[in-house]
Short mmCIF file of C-alpha atoms and ligand atoms in Angstrom, two decimals:
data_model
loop_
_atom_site.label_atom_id
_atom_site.label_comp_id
_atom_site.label_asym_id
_atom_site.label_seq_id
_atom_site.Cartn_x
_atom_site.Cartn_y
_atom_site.Cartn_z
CA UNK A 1 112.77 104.22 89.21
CA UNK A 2 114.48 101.63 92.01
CA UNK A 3 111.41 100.85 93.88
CA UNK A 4 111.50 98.83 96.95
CA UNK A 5 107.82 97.36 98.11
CA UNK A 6 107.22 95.73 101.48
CA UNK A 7 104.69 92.85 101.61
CA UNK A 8 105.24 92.71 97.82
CA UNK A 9 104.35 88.90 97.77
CA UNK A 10 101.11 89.13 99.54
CA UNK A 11 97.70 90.20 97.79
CA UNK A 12 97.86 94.27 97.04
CA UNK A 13 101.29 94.27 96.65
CA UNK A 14 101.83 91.78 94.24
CA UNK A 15 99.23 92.96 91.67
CA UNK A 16 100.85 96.40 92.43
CA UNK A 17 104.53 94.92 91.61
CA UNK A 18 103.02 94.04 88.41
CA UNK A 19 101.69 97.21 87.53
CA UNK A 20 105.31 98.56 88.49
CA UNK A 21 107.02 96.25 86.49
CA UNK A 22 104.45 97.16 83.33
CA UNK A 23 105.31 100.16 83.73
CA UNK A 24 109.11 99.65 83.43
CA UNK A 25 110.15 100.65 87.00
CA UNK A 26 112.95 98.31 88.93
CA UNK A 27 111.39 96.56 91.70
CA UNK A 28 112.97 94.94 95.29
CA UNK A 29 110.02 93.20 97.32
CA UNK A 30 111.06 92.89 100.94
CA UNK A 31 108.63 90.27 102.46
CA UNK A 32 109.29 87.77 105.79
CA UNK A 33 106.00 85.17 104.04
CA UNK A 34 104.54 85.20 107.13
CA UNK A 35 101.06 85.71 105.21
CA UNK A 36 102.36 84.86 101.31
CA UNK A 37 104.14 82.48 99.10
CA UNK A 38 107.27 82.84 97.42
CA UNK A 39 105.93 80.96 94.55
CA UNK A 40 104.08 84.33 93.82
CA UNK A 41 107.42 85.93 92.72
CA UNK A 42 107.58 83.48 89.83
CA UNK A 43 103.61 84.27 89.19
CA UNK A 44 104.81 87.94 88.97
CA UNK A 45 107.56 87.07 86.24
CA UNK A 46 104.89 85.19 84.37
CA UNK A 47 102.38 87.62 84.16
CA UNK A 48 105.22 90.61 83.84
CA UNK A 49 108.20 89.04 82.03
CA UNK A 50 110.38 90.17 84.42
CA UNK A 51 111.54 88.81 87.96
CA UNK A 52 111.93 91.40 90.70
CA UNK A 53 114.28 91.06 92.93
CA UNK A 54 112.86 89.24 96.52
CA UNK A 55 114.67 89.27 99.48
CA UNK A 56 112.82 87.17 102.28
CA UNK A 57 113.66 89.93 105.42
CA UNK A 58 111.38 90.59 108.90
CA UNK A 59 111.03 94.53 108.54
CA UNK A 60 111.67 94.72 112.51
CA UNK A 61 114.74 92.99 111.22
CA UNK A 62 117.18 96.44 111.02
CA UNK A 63 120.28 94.88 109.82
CA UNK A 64 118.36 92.59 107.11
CA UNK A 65 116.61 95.43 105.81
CA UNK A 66 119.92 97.56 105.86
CA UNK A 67 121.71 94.79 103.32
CA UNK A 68 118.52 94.84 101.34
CA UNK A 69 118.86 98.97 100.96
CA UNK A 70 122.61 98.58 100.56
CA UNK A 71 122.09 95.57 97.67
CA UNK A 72 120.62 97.41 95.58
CA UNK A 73 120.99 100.42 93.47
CA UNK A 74 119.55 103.44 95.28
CA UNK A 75 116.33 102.92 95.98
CA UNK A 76 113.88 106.13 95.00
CA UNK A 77 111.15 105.47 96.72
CA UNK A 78 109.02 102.63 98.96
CA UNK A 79 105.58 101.01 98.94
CA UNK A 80 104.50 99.93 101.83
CA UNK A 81 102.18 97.43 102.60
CA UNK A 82 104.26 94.60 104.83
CA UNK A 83 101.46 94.34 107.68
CA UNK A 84 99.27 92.07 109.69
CA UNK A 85 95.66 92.88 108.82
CA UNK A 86 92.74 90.54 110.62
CA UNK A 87 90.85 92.89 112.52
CA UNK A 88 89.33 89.83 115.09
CA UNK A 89 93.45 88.28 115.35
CA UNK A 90 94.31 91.97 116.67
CA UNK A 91 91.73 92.36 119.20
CA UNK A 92 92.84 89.03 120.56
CA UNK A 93 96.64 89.71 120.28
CA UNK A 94 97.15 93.66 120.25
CA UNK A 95 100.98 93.89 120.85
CA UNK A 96 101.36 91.01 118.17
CA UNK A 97 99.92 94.14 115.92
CA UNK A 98 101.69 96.75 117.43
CA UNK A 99 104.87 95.21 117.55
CA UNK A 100 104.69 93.88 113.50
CA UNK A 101 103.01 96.65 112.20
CA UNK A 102 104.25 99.62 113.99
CA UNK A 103 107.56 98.83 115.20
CA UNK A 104 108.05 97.51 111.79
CA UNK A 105 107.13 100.53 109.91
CA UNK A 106 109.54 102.39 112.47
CA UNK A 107 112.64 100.48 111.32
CA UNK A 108 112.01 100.75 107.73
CA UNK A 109 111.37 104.24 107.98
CA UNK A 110 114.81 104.53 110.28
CA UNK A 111 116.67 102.98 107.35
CA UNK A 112 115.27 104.69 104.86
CA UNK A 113 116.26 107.75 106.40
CA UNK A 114 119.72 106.41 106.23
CA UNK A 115 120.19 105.56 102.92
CA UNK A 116 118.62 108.65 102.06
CA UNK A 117 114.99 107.60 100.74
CA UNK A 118 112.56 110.54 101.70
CA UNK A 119 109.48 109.05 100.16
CA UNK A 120 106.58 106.76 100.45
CA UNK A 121 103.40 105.05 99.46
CA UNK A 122 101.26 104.16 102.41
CA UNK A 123 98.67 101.73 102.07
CA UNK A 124 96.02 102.59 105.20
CA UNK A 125 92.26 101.53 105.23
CA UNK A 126 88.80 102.94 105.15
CA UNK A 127 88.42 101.56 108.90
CA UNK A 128 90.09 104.93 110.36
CA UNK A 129 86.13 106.69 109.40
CA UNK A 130 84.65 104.14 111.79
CA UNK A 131 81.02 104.38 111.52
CA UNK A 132 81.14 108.12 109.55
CA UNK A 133 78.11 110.56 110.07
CA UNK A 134 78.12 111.48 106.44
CA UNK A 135 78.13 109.40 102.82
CA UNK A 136 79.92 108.90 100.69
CA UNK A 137 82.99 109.51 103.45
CA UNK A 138 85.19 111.75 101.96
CA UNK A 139 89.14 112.49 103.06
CA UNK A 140 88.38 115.53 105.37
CA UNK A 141 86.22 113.18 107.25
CA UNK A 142 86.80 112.96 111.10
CA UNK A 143 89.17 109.89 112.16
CA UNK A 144 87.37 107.87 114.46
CA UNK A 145 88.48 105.88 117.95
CA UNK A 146 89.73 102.76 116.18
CA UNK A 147 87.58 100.08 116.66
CA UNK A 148 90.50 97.69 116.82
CA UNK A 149 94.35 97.13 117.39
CA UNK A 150 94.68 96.47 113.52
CA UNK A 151 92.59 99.59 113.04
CA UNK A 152 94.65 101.54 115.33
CA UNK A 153 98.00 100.54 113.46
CA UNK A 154 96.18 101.88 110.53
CA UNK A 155 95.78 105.35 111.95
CA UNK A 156 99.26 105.40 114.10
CA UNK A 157 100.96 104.83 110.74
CA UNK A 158 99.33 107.82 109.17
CA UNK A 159 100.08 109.61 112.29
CA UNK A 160 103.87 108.96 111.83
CA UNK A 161 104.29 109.91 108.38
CA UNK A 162 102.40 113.16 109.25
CA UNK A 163 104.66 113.85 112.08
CA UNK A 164 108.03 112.82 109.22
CA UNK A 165 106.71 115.41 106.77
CA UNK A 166 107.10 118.25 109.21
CA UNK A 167 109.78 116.90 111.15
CA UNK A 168 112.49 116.66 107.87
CA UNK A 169 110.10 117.19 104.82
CA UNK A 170 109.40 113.48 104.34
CA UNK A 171 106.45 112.38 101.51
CA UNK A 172 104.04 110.81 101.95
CA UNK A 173 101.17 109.61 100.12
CA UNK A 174 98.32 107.57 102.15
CA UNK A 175 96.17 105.54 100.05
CA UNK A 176 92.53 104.73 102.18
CA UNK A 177 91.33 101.14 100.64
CA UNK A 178 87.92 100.41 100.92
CA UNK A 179 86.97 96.64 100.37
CA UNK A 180 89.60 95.08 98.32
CA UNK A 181 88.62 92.62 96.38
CA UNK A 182 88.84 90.46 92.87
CA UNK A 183 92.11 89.17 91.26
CA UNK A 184 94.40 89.54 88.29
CA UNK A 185 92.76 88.13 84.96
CA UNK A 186 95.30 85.80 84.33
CA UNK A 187 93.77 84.27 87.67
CA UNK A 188 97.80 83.85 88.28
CA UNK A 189 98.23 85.78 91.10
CA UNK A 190 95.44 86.52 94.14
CA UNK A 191 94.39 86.84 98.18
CA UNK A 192 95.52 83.88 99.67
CA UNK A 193 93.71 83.59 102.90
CA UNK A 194 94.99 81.56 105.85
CA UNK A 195 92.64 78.77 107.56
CA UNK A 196 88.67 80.13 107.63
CA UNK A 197 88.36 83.59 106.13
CA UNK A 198 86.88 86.12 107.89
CA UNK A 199 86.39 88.90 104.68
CA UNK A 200 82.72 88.03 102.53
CA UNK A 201 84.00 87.49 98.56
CA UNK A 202 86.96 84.41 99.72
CA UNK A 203 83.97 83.10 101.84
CA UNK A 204 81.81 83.19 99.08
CA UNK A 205 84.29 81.74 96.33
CA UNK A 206 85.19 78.95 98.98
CA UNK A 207 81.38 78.30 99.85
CA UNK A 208 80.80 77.85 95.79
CA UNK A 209 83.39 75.22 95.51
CA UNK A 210 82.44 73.33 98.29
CA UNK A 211 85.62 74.14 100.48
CA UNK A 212 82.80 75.49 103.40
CA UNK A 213 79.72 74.33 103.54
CA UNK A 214 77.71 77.76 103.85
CA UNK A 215 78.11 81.23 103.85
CA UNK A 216 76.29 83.39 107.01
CA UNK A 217 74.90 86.76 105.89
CA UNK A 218 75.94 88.57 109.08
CA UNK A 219 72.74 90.37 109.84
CA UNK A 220 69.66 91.49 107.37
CA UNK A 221 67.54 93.88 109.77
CA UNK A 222 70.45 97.05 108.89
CA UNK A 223 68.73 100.41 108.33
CA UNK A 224 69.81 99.54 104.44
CA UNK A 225 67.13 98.92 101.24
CA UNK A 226 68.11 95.28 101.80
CA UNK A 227 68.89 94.95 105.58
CA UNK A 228 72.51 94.48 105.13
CA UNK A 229 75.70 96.01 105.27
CA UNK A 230 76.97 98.13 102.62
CA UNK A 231 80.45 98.82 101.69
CA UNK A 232 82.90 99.96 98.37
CA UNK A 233 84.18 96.60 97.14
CA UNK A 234 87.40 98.23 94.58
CA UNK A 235 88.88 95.54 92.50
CA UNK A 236 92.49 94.63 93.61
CA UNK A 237 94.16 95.69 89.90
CA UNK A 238 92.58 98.81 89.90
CA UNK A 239 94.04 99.52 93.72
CA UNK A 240 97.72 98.25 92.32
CA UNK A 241 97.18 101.08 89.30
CA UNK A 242 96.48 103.71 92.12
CA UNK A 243 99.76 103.18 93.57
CA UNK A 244 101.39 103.75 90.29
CA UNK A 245 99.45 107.39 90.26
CA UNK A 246 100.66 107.85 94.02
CA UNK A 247 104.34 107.23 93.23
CA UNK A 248 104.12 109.45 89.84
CA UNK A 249 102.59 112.04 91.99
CA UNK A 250 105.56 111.50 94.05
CA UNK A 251 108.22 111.38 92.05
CA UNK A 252 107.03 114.43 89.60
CA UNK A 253 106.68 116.79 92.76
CA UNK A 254 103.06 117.57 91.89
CA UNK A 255 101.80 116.33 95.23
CA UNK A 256 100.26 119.41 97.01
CA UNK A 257 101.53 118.42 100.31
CA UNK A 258 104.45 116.62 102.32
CA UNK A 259 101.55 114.32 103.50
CA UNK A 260 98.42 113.63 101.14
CA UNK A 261 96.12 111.07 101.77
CA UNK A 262 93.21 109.63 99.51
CA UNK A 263 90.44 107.37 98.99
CA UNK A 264 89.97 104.56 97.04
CA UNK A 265 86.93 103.07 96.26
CA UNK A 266 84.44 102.89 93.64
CA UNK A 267 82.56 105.57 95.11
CA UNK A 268 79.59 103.05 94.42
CA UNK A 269 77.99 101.24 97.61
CA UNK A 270 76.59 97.70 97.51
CA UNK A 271 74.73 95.28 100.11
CA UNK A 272 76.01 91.93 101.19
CA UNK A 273 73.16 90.31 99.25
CA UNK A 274 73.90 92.66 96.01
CA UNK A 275 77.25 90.96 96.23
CA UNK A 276 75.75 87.58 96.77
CA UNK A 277 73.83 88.21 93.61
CA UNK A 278 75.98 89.46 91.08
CA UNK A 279 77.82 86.46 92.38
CA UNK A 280 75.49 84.11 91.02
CA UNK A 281 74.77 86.21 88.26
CA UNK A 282 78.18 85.84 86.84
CA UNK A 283 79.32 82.60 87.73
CA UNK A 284 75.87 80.52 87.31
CA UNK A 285 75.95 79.02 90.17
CA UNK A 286 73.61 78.85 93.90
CA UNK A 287 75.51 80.08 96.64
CA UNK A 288 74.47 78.20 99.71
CA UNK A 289 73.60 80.66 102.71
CA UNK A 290 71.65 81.31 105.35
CA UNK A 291 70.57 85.16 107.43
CA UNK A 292 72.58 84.57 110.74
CA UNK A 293 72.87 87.26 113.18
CA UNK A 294 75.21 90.77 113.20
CA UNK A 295 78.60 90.44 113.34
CA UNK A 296 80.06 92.48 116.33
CA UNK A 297 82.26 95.96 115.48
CA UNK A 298 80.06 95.71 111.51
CA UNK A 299 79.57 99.69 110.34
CA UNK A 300 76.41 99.53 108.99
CA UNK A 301 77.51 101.55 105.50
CA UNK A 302 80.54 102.91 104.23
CA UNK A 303 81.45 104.28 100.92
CA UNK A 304 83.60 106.52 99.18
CA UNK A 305 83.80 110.22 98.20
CA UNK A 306 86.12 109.49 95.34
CA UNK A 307 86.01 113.22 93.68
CA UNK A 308 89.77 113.67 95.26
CA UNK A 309 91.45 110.28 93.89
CA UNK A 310 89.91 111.14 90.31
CA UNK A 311 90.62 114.97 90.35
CA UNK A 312 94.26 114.77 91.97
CA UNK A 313 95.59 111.61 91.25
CA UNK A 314 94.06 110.87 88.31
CA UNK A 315 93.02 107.85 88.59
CA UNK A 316 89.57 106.41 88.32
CA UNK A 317 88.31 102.79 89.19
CA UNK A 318 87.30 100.98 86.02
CA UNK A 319 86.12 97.76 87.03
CA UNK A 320 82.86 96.79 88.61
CA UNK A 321 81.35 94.48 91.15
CA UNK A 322 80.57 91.50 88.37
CA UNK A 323 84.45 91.79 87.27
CA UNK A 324 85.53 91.44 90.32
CA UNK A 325 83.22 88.72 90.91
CA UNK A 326 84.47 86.57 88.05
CA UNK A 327 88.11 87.35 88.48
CA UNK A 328 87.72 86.47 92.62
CA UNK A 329 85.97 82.93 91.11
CA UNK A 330 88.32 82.38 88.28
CA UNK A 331 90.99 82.81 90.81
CA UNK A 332 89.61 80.67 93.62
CA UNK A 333 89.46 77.83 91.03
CA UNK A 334 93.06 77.96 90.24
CA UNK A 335 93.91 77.98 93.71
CA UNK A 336 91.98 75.23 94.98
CA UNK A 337 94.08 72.90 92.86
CA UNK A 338 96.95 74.45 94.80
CA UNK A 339 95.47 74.40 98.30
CA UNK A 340 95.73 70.76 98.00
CA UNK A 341 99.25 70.67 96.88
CA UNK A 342 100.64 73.08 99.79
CA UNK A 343 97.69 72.24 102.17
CA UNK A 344 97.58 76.24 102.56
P1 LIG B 1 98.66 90.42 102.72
O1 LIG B 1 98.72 89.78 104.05
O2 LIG B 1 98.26 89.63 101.55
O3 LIG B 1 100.08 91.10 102.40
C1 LIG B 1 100.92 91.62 103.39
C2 LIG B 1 102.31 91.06 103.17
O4 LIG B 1 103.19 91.60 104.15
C3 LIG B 1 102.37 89.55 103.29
O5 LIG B 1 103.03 89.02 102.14
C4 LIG B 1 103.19 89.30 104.55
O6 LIG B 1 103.97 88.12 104.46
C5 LIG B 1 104.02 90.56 104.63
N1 LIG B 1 104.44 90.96 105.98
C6 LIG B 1 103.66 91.13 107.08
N2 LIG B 1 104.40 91.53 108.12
C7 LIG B 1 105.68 91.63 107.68
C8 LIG B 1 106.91 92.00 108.28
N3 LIG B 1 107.00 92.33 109.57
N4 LIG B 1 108.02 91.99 107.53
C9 LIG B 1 107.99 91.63 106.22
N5 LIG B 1 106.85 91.28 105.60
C10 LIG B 1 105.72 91.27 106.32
O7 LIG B 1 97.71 91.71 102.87
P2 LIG B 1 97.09 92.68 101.77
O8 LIG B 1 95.64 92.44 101.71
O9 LIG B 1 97.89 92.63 100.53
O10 LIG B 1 97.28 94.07 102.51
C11 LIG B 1 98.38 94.93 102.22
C12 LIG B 1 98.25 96.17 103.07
O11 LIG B 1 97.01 96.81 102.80
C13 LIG B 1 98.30 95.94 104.57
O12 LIG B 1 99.03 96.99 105.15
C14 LIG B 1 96.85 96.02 104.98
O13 LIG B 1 96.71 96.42 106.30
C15 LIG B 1 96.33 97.06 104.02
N6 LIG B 1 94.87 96.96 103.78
C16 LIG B 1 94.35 95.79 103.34
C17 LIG B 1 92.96 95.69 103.16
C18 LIG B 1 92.35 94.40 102.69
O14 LIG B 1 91.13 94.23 102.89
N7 LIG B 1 93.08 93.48 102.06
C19 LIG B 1 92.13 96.80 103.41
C20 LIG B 1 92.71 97.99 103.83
C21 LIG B 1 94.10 98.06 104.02
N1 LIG B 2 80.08 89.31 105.78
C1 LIG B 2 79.10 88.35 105.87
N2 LIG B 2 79.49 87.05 105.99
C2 LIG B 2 80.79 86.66 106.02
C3 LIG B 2 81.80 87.66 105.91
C4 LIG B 2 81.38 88.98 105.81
O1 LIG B 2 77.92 88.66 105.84
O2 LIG B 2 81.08 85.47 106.14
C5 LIG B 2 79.67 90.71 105.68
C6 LIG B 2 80.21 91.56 106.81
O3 LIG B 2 79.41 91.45 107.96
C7 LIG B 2 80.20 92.92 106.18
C8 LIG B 2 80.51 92.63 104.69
O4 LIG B 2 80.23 91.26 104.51
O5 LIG B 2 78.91 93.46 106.25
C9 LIG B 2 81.96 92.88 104.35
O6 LIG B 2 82.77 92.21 105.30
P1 LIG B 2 84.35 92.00 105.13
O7 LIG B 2 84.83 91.28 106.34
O8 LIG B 2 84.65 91.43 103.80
O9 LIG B 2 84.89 93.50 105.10
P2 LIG B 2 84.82 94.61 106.23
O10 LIG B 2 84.16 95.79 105.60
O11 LIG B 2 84.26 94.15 107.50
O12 LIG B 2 86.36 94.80 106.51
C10 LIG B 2 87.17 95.51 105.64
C11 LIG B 2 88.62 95.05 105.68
C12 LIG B 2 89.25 95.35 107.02
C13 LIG B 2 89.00 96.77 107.41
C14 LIG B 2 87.52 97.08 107.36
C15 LIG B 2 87.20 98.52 107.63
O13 LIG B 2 88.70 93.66 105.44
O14 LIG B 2 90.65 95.15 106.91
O15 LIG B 2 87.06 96.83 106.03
O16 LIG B 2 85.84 98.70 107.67
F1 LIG B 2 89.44 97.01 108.67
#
């Protein structure tokens, strides 16, 4: 299939044009680089033997993303993950997030309806459960008042596909993330994070190699075994496989409904300091940090009911917390050599 995937040079969606690729489908990645590299398209052909096609276009950009539909051969289907995503940024700067995320995801779906393209994979996040009542949180779950602007773009994307499916019989299927994490083995391609980052396993990897000078566990007096926060790290290669599923599931016609939406996770919960350890564990080293206080908007657990992803989409997460350790540390490694090329 002709598959075109927004944000396909940042983290998730370049491990997921890999998996594309490796699985001999045609790709187009439509990215603007406000959060990614284009070196990462050559890192893509290295690792998959074949280039995809990039086309550096602002998805709120209409006519761009009209020559990028009309460029290529017709497209069957879109991934899309093109989005701002820092949770604190969007409580700062709301319409900055509602203007890039949702009026973006409006204009690609107005030209896909154009050129015909009635399908898509979604990628949404585990932060529309808020703070569930029940674990593991499974799809049926209620959607809580988003906590955030990022978290609210999150749900009013869902929403919109939703309102497609029984407006003209669009497809959708909306993929949940938990915590992503890890990187591809090759340690080629990975999360890139801009200035300080805010998400635990880059602050760890940059703590270990002396890029920050400590890591803060946010908070150890959490009604958890270990005082702090739990949550379903998924490593990032077994997400990018899960989109293959989605689009099969697509593409076949065995999705049960215009608009599906599942989880994906591990289904297995871990502390901060469970992290921390299998951290050390793996890569031999002390990781300097201290207990400092909570962090504000923190659920205190969350982790997945996976029963649907493995049942329906079969698919199944196959790599654990110490893999994705390794792969996140492997990967920080050969990016610290280019941080100080590209000062990134
Ligand atoms: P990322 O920032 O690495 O990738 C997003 C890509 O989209 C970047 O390459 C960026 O340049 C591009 N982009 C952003 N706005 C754009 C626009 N208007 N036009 C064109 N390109 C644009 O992020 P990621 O971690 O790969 O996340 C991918 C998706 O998954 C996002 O929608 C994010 O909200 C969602 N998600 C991520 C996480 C996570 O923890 N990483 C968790 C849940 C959901
Ligand atoms: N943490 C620390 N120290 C740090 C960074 C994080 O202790 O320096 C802790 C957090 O307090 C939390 C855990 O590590 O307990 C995980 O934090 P992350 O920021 O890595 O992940 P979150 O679960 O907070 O956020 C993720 C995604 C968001 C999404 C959210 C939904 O990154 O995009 O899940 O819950 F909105």
């Amino acid at each position: 299939m002709n598959i075109l995937v927004t944000g396909g040079t940042g983290y998730i969606g370049s491990h997921t044009v890999v998996e594309l690729i490796g699985a001999g489908h045609d790709v187009v990645i439509v990215d603007n680089l406000s959060n990614s590299e284009e070196f990462v398209v050559d890192r893509i052909e290295q690792i998959a033997g074949i280039r995809p096609a990039f086309v550096k276009a602002d998805l709120r950009d209409e006519n761009a993303l009209r020559t990028a539909f009309s460029d290529f051969e017709k497209i069957d289907s879109v991934i899309h993950f093109a989005a701002f995503k820092a949770v604190g940024e969007s409580v700062q700067n709301p319409l900055l997030y509602y203007d890039n995320n949702i009026s973006g995801m409006i204009t690609l779906l107005k030209v896909m309806n154009d050129f015909g393209v009635g399908s898509m994979v979604y990628s949404s996040s585990c932060t529309v459960y808020g703070e569930s009542d029940k674990l593991p949180v499974d799809e049926q779950s209620p959607i809580k008042r988003a906590e955030s602007p990022y978290g609210f773009t999150k749900q009013v994307g869902e929403r919109i596909l939703e309102d497609l499916a029984v407006s003209r019989g669009f497809s959708s299927v909306i993929l949940r993330y938990f915590n992503p994490t890890g990187a591809h083995d090759t340690s080629l391609i990975g999360e890139l994070p801009l200035g300080v980052p805010n998400n635990l396993v880059p602050y760890i990897t940059q703590t270990a190699i002396g890029e920050r000078e400590m890591l803060t566990v946010n908070g150890n007096d959490y009604d958890t075994p270990d005082g702090t926060n739990i949550r379903d790290y998924i490593h990032v290669v077994d997400l990018a496989v899960a989109h293959l599923r989605a689009l099969e599931r697509l593409s076949e016609g065995k999705n049960a409904d215009k608009f599906e939406v599942f989880n994906l996770g591990t289904g297995k919960g871990n502390s901060v300091m469970e992290v921390i350890k299998t951290f050390e564990e793996v890569t031999g080293l002390k990781l300097n940090y201290r207990i400092g206080p909570r962090r504000a908007g923190d659920v205190v657990s969350i982790y997945s009911d996976t029963r649907k992803a493995n049942e329906q989409l079969g698919w199944k997460a196959e790599r654990n917390l110490a893999d994705m350790m390794l792969t996140s540390w492997n990967w920080q490694k050969a990016v610290s050599g280019l941080n100080e090329k590209s000062n990134r």
